[in-house]
PDB file of C-alpha atoms in Angstrom:
ATOM      1  CA  MET L   1       8.243   2.543  -6.161  1.00  0.00           C
ATOM      2  CA  LYS L   2       6.682   4.843  -3.622  1.00  0.00           C
ATOM      3  CA  ILE L   3       3.083   3.953  -2.758  1.00  0.00           C
ATOM      4  CA  GLN L   4       0.681   6.877  -2.989  1.00  0.00           C
ATOM      5  CA  PRO L   5      -3.029   6.825  -2.188  1.00  0.00           C
ATOM      6  CA  VAL L   6      -5.187   6.982  -5.285  1.00  0.00           C
ATOM      7  CA  PHE L   7      -8.880   7.691  -4.970  1.00  0.00           C
ATOM      8  CA  SER L   8     -11.378   6.115  -7.308  1.00  0.00           C
ATOM      9  CA  THR L   9     -13.128   8.344  -9.811  1.00  0.00           C
ATOM     10  CA  ILE L  10     -16.307   8.133  -7.750  1.00  0.00           C
ATOM     11  CA  ASN L  11     -14.479   9.320  -4.629  1.00  0.00           C
ATOM     12  CA  LYS L  12     -12.866  12.178  -6.579  1.00  0.00           C
ATOM     13  CA  VAL L  13     -16.219  13.339  -7.932  1.00  0.00           C
ATOM     14  CA  ALA L  14     -17.872  13.075  -4.515  1.00  0.00           C
ATOM     15  CA  LEU L  15     -15.012  15.022  -2.913  1.00  0.00           C
ATOM     16  CA  ALA L  16     -15.143  17.682  -5.635  1.00  0.00           C
ATOM     17  CA  LEU L  17     -18.900  18.055  -5.211  1.00  0.00           C
ATOM     18  CA  LEU L  18     -18.602  18.271  -1.427  1.00  0.00           C
ATOM     19  CA  LEU L  19     -15.807  20.848  -1.534  1.00  0.00           C
ATOM     20  CA  GLY L  20     -17.560  22.834  -4.248  1.00  0.00           C
ATOM     21  CA  GLY L  21     -20.776  22.860  -2.257  1.00  0.00           C
ATOM     22  CA  LEU L  22     -18.970  24.035   0.871  1.00  0.00           C
ATOM     23  CA  LEU L  23     -17.186  26.789  -1.043  1.00  0.00           C
ATOM     24  CA  LEU L  24     -20.408  27.950  -2.647  1.00  0.00           C
ATOM     25  CA  ALA L  25     -22.246  27.880   0.668  1.00  0.00           C
ATOM     26  CA  SER L  26     -19.552  30.035   2.259  1.00  0.00           C
ATOM     27  CA  CYS L  27     -19.942  32.645  -0.527  1.00  0.00           C
ATOM     28  CA  GLY L  28     -23.626  33.251   0.227  1.00  0.00           C
ATOM     29  CA  SER L  29     -26.729  32.421  -1.737  1.00  0.00           C
ATOM     30  CA  GLU L  30     -26.904  35.758  -3.643  1.00  0.00           C
ATOM     31  CA  SER L  31     -23.857  34.862  -5.761  1.00  0.00           C
ATOM     32  CA  GLN L  32     -25.554  31.822  -7.331  1.00  0.00           C
ATOM     33  CA  PRO L  33     -28.627  31.889  -9.599  1.00  0.00           C
ATOM     34  CA  ALA L  34     -31.650  30.120  -8.109  1.00  0.00           C
ATOM     35  CA  GLU L  35     -31.972  27.604 -10.952  1.00  0.00           C
ATOM     36  CA  GLN L  36     -28.404  26.249 -10.506  1.00  0.00           C
ATOM     37  CA  THR L  37     -27.491  23.770  -7.826  1.00  0.00           C
ATOM     38  CA  PRO L  38     -23.965  23.531  -6.369  1.00  0.00           C
ATOM     39  CA  ALA L  39     -23.448  20.241  -8.247  1.00  0.00           C
ATOM     40  CA  GLU L  40     -24.338  21.894 -11.558  1.00  0.00           C
ATOM     41  CA  THR L  41     -21.967  24.763 -10.865  1.00  0.00           C
ATOM     42  CA  VAL L  42     -19.083  22.449  -9.949  1.00  0.00           C
ATOM     43  CA  GLY L  43     -19.754  20.240 -12.970  1.00  0.00           C
ATOM     44  CA  SER L  44     -19.774  23.148 -15.399  1.00  0.00           C
ATOM     45  CA  THR L  45     -16.539  24.541 -13.947  1.00  0.00           C
ATOM     46  CA  GLU L  46     -14.787  21.166 -14.229  1.00  0.00           C
ATOM     47  CA  ALA L  47     -15.948  20.736 -17.826  1.00  0.00           C
ATOM     48  CA  GLU L  48     -14.324  24.041 -18.830  1.00  0.00           C
ATOM     49  CA  ALA L  49     -10.982  23.360 -17.167  1.00  0.00           C
ATOM     50  CA  PRO L  50      -8.328  21.408 -19.094  1.00  0.00           C
ATOM     51  CA  ALA L  51      -8.016  17.826 -17.948  1.00  0.00           C
ATOM     52  CA  GLU L  52      -5.338  17.110 -15.389  1.00  0.00           C
ATOM     53  CA  PRO L  53      -3.989  13.537 -15.178  1.00  0.00           C
ATOM     54  CA  GLU L  54      -6.037  12.775 -12.049  1.00  0.00           C
ATOM     55  CA  ASP L  55      -9.160  14.024 -13.864  1.00  0.00           C
ATOM     56  CA  TYR L  56      -8.765  11.683 -16.831  1.00  0.00           C
ATOM     57  CA  PRO L  57     -11.722   9.378 -17.414  1.00  0.00           C
ATOM     58  CA  THR L  58     -11.560   5.739 -16.448  1.00  0.00           C
ATOM     59  CA  ALA L  59     -12.586   2.605 -18.369  1.00  0.00           C
ATOM     60  CA  ILE L  60     -12.826   0.436 -15.257  1.00  0.00           C
ATOM     61  CA  VAL L  61     -16.214  -1.235 -14.976  1.00  0.00           C
ATOM     62  CA  THR L  62     -17.318  -3.836 -12.435  1.00  0.00           C
ATOM     63  CA  LYS L  63     -20.381  -5.128 -14.278  1.00  0.00           C
ATOM     64  CA  PHE L  64     -19.473  -6.270 -17.764  1.00  0.00           C
ATOM     65  CA  ASP L  65     -19.941  -8.730 -20.588  1.00  0.00           C
ATOM     66  CA  PHE L  66     -16.662  -8.663 -22.508  1.00  0.00           C
ATOM     67  CA  GLU L  67     -16.498 -10.786 -25.638  1.00  0.00           C
ATOM     68  CA  HIS L  68     -14.040 -13.718 -25.249  1.00  0.00           C
ATOM     69  CA  PHE L  69     -13.537 -12.828 -21.544  1.00  0.00           C
ATOM     70  CA  GLY L  70     -16.974 -13.377 -20.016  1.00  0.00           C
ATOM     71  CA  SER L  71     -19.872 -11.777 -18.195  1.00  0.00           C
ATOM     72  CA  TYR L  72     -19.443 -10.758 -14.548  1.00  0.00           C
ATOM     73  CA  ASP L  73     -21.183  -8.605 -11.963  1.00  0.00           C
ATOM     74  CA  LEU L  74     -18.508  -7.949  -9.357  1.00  0.00           C
ATOM     75  CA  SER L  75     -20.956  -6.266  -6.962  1.00  0.00           C
ATOM     76  CA  ALA L  76     -21.753  -9.797  -5.736  1.00  0.00           C
ATOM     77  CA  TRP L  77     -18.047 -10.559  -5.200  1.00  0.00           C
ATOM     78  CA  THR L  78     -15.906  -9.759  -2.154  1.00  0.00           C
ATOM     79  CA  ALA L  79     -13.863  -6.633  -2.804  1.00  0.00           C
ATOM     80  CA  LYS L  80     -10.388  -6.355  -1.287  1.00  0.00           C
ATOM     81  CA  PRO L  81      -8.865  -2.981  -0.353  1.00  0.00           C
ATOM     82  CA  PRO L  82      -7.459  -1.283  -3.476  1.00  0.00           C
ATOM     83  CA  LYS L  83      -3.702  -1.127  -3.940  1.00  0.00           C
ATOM     84  CA  ALA L  84      -2.112   1.944  -5.471  1.00  0.00           C
ATOM     85  CA  GLU L  85       1.365   2.988  -6.426  1.00  0.00           C
ATOM     86  CA  GLY L  86       2.884   5.531  -8.691  1.00  0.00           C
ATOM     87  CA  GLY L  87       6.082   6.991  -9.894  1.00  0.00           C
ATOM     88  CA  GLY L  88       6.871   9.597 -12.489  1.00  0.00           C
ATOM     89  CA  ASP L  89       4.097   9.803 -15.038  1.00  0.00           C
ATOM     90  CA  VAL L  90       2.493   6.453 -14.161  1.00  0.00           C
ATOM     91  CA  GLU L  91      -0.217   5.823 -11.569  1.00  0.00           C
ATOM     92  CA  ILE L  92      -1.297   2.234 -10.940  1.00  0.00           C
ATOM     93  CA  GLU L  93      -4.399   1.121  -9.085  1.00  0.00           C
ATOM     94  CA  VAL L  94      -5.327  -2.539  -8.559  1.00  0.00           C
ATOM     95  CA  LEU L  95      -8.810  -3.634  -7.536  1.00  0.00           C
ATOM     96  CA  THR L  96      -9.275  -7.261  -6.458  1.00  0.00           C
ATOM     97  CA  TYR L  97     -12.532  -9.220  -6.258  1.00  0.00           C
ATOM     98  CA  GLU L  98     -12.993 -12.836  -5.064  1.00  0.00           C
ATOM     99  CA  LYS L  99     -15.862 -15.318  -5.212  1.00  0.00           C
ATOM    100  CA  ASP L 100     -16.107 -19.121  -5.132  1.00  0.00           C
ATOM    101  CA  GLY L 101     -12.342 -19.595  -5.463  1.00  0.00           C
ATOM    102  CA  LEU L 102     -12.087 -17.255  -8.456  1.00  0.00           C
ATOM    103  CA  LYS L 103     -10.272 -13.945  -8.379  1.00  0.00           C
ATOM    104  CA  ILE L 104     -10.540 -11.000 -10.763  1.00  0.00           C
ATOM    105  CA  GLU L 105      -7.910  -8.296 -10.557  1.00  0.00           C
ATOM    106  CA  ILE L 106      -8.509  -5.041 -12.404  1.00  0.00           C
ATOM    107  CA  GLU L 107      -5.328  -3.063 -12.901  1.00  0.00           C
ATOM    108  CA  GLU L 108      -5.487   0.525 -14.157  1.00  0.00           C
ATOM    109  CA  LEU L 109      -2.274   2.030 -15.545  1.00  0.00           C
ATOM    110  CA  ASP L 110      -2.712   5.760 -16.033  1.00  0.00           C
ATOM    111  CA  LYS L 111       0.243   7.111 -17.992  1.00  0.00           C
ATOM    112  CA  GLY L 112      -1.256  10.597 -18.241  1.00  0.00           C
ATOM    113  CA  GLU L 113      -0.659  12.159 -21.630  1.00  0.00           C
ATOM    114  CA  TYR L 114       1.248   9.037 -22.775  1.00  0.00           C
ATOM    115  CA  GLY L 115      -1.661   6.604 -22.650  1.00  0.00           C
ATOM    116  CA  TYR L 116      -3.885   4.461 -20.495  1.00  0.00           C
ATOM    117  CA  GLU L 117      -4.406   0.726 -19.946  1.00  0.00           C
ATOM    118  CA  VAL L 118      -6.868  -1.438 -18.035  1.00  0.00           C
ATOM    119  CA  TRP L 119      -6.086  -5.099 -17.372  1.00  0.00           C
ATOM    120  CA  TYR L 120      -8.654  -7.690 -16.238  1.00  0.00           C
ATOM    121  CA  ARG L 121      -7.016 -10.860 -14.896  1.00  0.00           C
ATOM    122  CA  LEU L 122      -9.195 -13.908 -14.048  1.00  0.00           C
ATOM    123  CA  THR L 123      -7.445 -16.438 -11.820  1.00  0.00           C
ATOM    124  CA  GLY L 124      -8.781 -19.859 -10.789  1.00  0.00           C
ATOM    125  CA  ALA L 125      -8.720 -21.455  -7.348  1.00  0.00           C
ATOM    126  CA  ASP L 126      -5.388 -23.053  -8.286  1.00  0.00           C
ATOM    127  CA  GLY L 127      -3.823 -19.580  -8.707  1.00  0.00           C
ATOM    128  CA  LYS L 128      -3.378 -19.975 -12.466  1.00  0.00           C
ATOM    129  CA  VAL L 129      -4.459 -17.232 -14.847  1.00  0.00           C
ATOM    130  CA  GLN L 130      -7.469 -18.397 -16.856  1.00  0.00           C
ATOM    131  CA  LYS L 131      -8.068 -15.259 -18.923  1.00  0.00           C
ATOM    132  CA  LEU L 132      -6.320 -11.929 -19.344  1.00  0.00           C
ATOM    133  CA  ARG L 133      -7.949  -8.927 -21.002  1.00  0.00           C
ATOM    134  CA  THR L 134      -6.257  -5.610 -21.790  1.00  0.00           C
ATOM    135  CA  LEU L 135      -7.703  -2.386 -23.112  1.00  0.00           C
ATOM    136  CA  GLU L 136      -4.993   0.032 -24.217  1.00  0.00           C
ATOM    137  CA  PHE L 137      -5.344   3.645 -25.363  1.00  0.00           C
ATOM    138  CA  THR L 138      -2.292   4.851 -27.310  1.00  0.00           C
ATOM    139  CA  ASN L 139      -1.223   8.195 -28.775  1.00  0.00           C
ATOM    140  CA  GLU L 140       0.779   7.516 -31.910  1.00  0.00           C
ATOM    141  CA  PRO L 141      -1.589   6.952 -33.586  1.00  0.00           C
ATOM    142  CA  TYR L 142      -4.652   7.515 -31.406  1.00  0.00           C
ATOM    143  CA  ALA L 143      -6.034   4.007 -31.075  1.00  0.00           C
ATOM    144  CA  ILE L 144      -7.786   1.583 -28.751  1.00  0.00           C
ATOM    145  CA  THR L 145      -6.505  -2.001 -28.699  1.00  0.00           C
ATOM    146  CA  GLU L 146      -8.470  -4.719 -26.945  1.00  0.00           C
ATOM    147  CA  THR L 147      -6.791  -8.077 -26.351  1.00  0.00           C
ATOM    148  CA  VAL L 148      -8.063 -11.220 -24.626  1.00  0.00           C
ATOM    149  CA  ASN L 149      -5.803 -14.196 -23.904  1.00  0.00           C
ATOM    150  CA  ASP L 150      -7.834 -17.327 -23.093  1.00  0.00           C
ATOM    151  CA  TYR L 151      -5.823 -20.000 -21.275  1.00  0.00           C
ATOM    152  CA  THR L 152      -8.885 -22.206 -20.596  1.00  0.00           C
ATOM    153  CA  VAL L 153      -8.771 -23.748 -24.084  1.00  0.00           C
ATOM    154  CA  LYS L 154      -6.151 -26.027 -25.634  1.00  0.00           C
ATOM    155  CA  PRO L 155      -4.219 -24.592 -27.341  1.00  0.00           C
ATOM    156  CA  ALA L 156      -4.570 -21.245 -25.586  1.00  0.00           C
ATOM    157  CA  LYS L 157      -5.892 -18.482 -27.861  1.00  0.00           C
ATOM    158  CA  LYS L 158      -5.403 -14.753 -28.226  1.00  0.00           C
ATOM    159  CA  TYR L 159      -8.089 -12.459 -29.628  1.00  0.00           C
ATOM    160  CA  SER L 160      -7.299  -8.834 -30.486  1.00  0.00           C
ATOM    161  CA  ARG L 161      -8.767  -5.879 -32.324  1.00  0.00           C
ATOM    162  CA  THR L 162      -7.714  -2.271 -32.814  1.00  0.00           C
ATOM    163  CA  GLN L 163      -9.896   0.765 -33.384  1.00  0.00           C
ATOM    164  CA  GLN L 164      -8.456   4.035 -34.698  1.00  0.00           C
ATOM    165  CA  VAL L 165      -9.829   7.113 -32.897  1.00  0.00           C
ATOM    166  CA  ASP L 166      -9.423  10.817 -33.545  1.00  0.00           C
ATOM    167  CA  LYS L 167      -8.512  12.103 -30.083  1.00  0.00           C
ATOM    168  CA  HIS L 168      -6.605  11.442 -26.870  1.00  0.00           C
ATOM    169  CA  TYR L 169      -8.363   9.228 -24.345  1.00  0.00           C
ATOM    170  CA  SER L 170      -8.582  12.103 -21.841  1.00  0.00           C
ATOM    171  CA  GLN L 171     -10.855  13.942 -24.286  1.00  0.00           C
ATOM    172  CA  MET L 172     -13.307  11.039 -24.643  1.00  0.00           C
ATOM    173  CA  ASN L 173     -16.449  11.201 -22.564  1.00  0.00           C
ATOM    174  CA  PRO L 174     -17.489   8.560 -21.831  1.00  0.00           C
ATOM    175  CA  LEU L 175     -14.337   6.527 -22.211  1.00  0.00           C
ATOM    176  CA  PRO L 176     -14.998   3.371 -24.265  1.00  0.00           C
ATOM    177  CA  THR L 177     -14.800   0.095 -22.348  1.00  0.00           C
ATOM    178  CA  SER L 178     -13.949  -1.920 -25.470  1.00  0.00           C
ATOM    179  CA  ALA L 179     -12.688  -1.500 -29.012  1.00  0.00           C
ATOM    180  CA  THR L 180     -14.766  -2.052 -32.116  1.00  0.00           C
ATOM    181  CA  GLY L 181     -13.848  -3.961 -35.227  1.00  0.00           C
ATOM    182  CA  THR L 182     -13.062  -7.479 -36.360  1.00  0.00           C
ATOM    183  CA  TRP L 183     -11.265  -9.790 -33.967  1.00  0.00           C
ATOM    184  CA  LYS L 184      -7.978 -11.366 -35.043  1.00  0.00           C
ATOM    185  CA  GLU L 185      -7.277 -14.790 -33.602  1.00  0.00           C
ATOM    186  CA  GLY L 186      -3.918 -16.383 -32.886  1.00  0.00           C
ATOM    187  CA  PRO L 187      -1.875 -18.230 -30.262  1.00  0.00           C
ATOM    188  CA  ALA L 188      -2.033 -16.776 -26.752  1.00  0.00           C
ATOM    189  CA  ASP L 189       0.831 -14.815 -25.223  1.00  0.00           C
ATOM    190  CA  GLU L 190       2.998 -16.840 -22.863  1.00  0.00           C
ATOM    191  CA  LEU L 191       2.505 -16.104 -19.179  1.00  0.00           C
TER     192      LEU L 191
END
């Protein structure tokens, strides 16, 4: 696969605001009402435009308390440079955080109109996966499936739940970071 740079959502928004502000400034102040700021103008323009794949919302969070996975604030962890690759309709970005021998990798799979997934992988100092959490947005039917595999217990367990939704993930604002509903419990997936 060819590696392509992928900017985080925050960087995209900051770049859009900067470029929008520069464009508005070059047009002169008479063209913009006094009560609107450049950020408001850019935001309202983006909201009216149809979503492009790179504009889709993201469910990646770095401070979380996910049921069956755990509670973490990754701002206190060491962040590694993000890795990105893409090909065809799929863009993949991997964020890696380390602290006290533990590693959390957050992998975002943006499949554009075909769906979206976020994986949280907790690895111990021994390199073995301790927990694996996935959040998947699908199209047929529109649904959110949250799954947590816990390999720290014997026997390893899998928890999953699915929530039916009425629209494509790109039309959700904000994008849910978990599903709702009753958890189903069973044996964990093999690694």
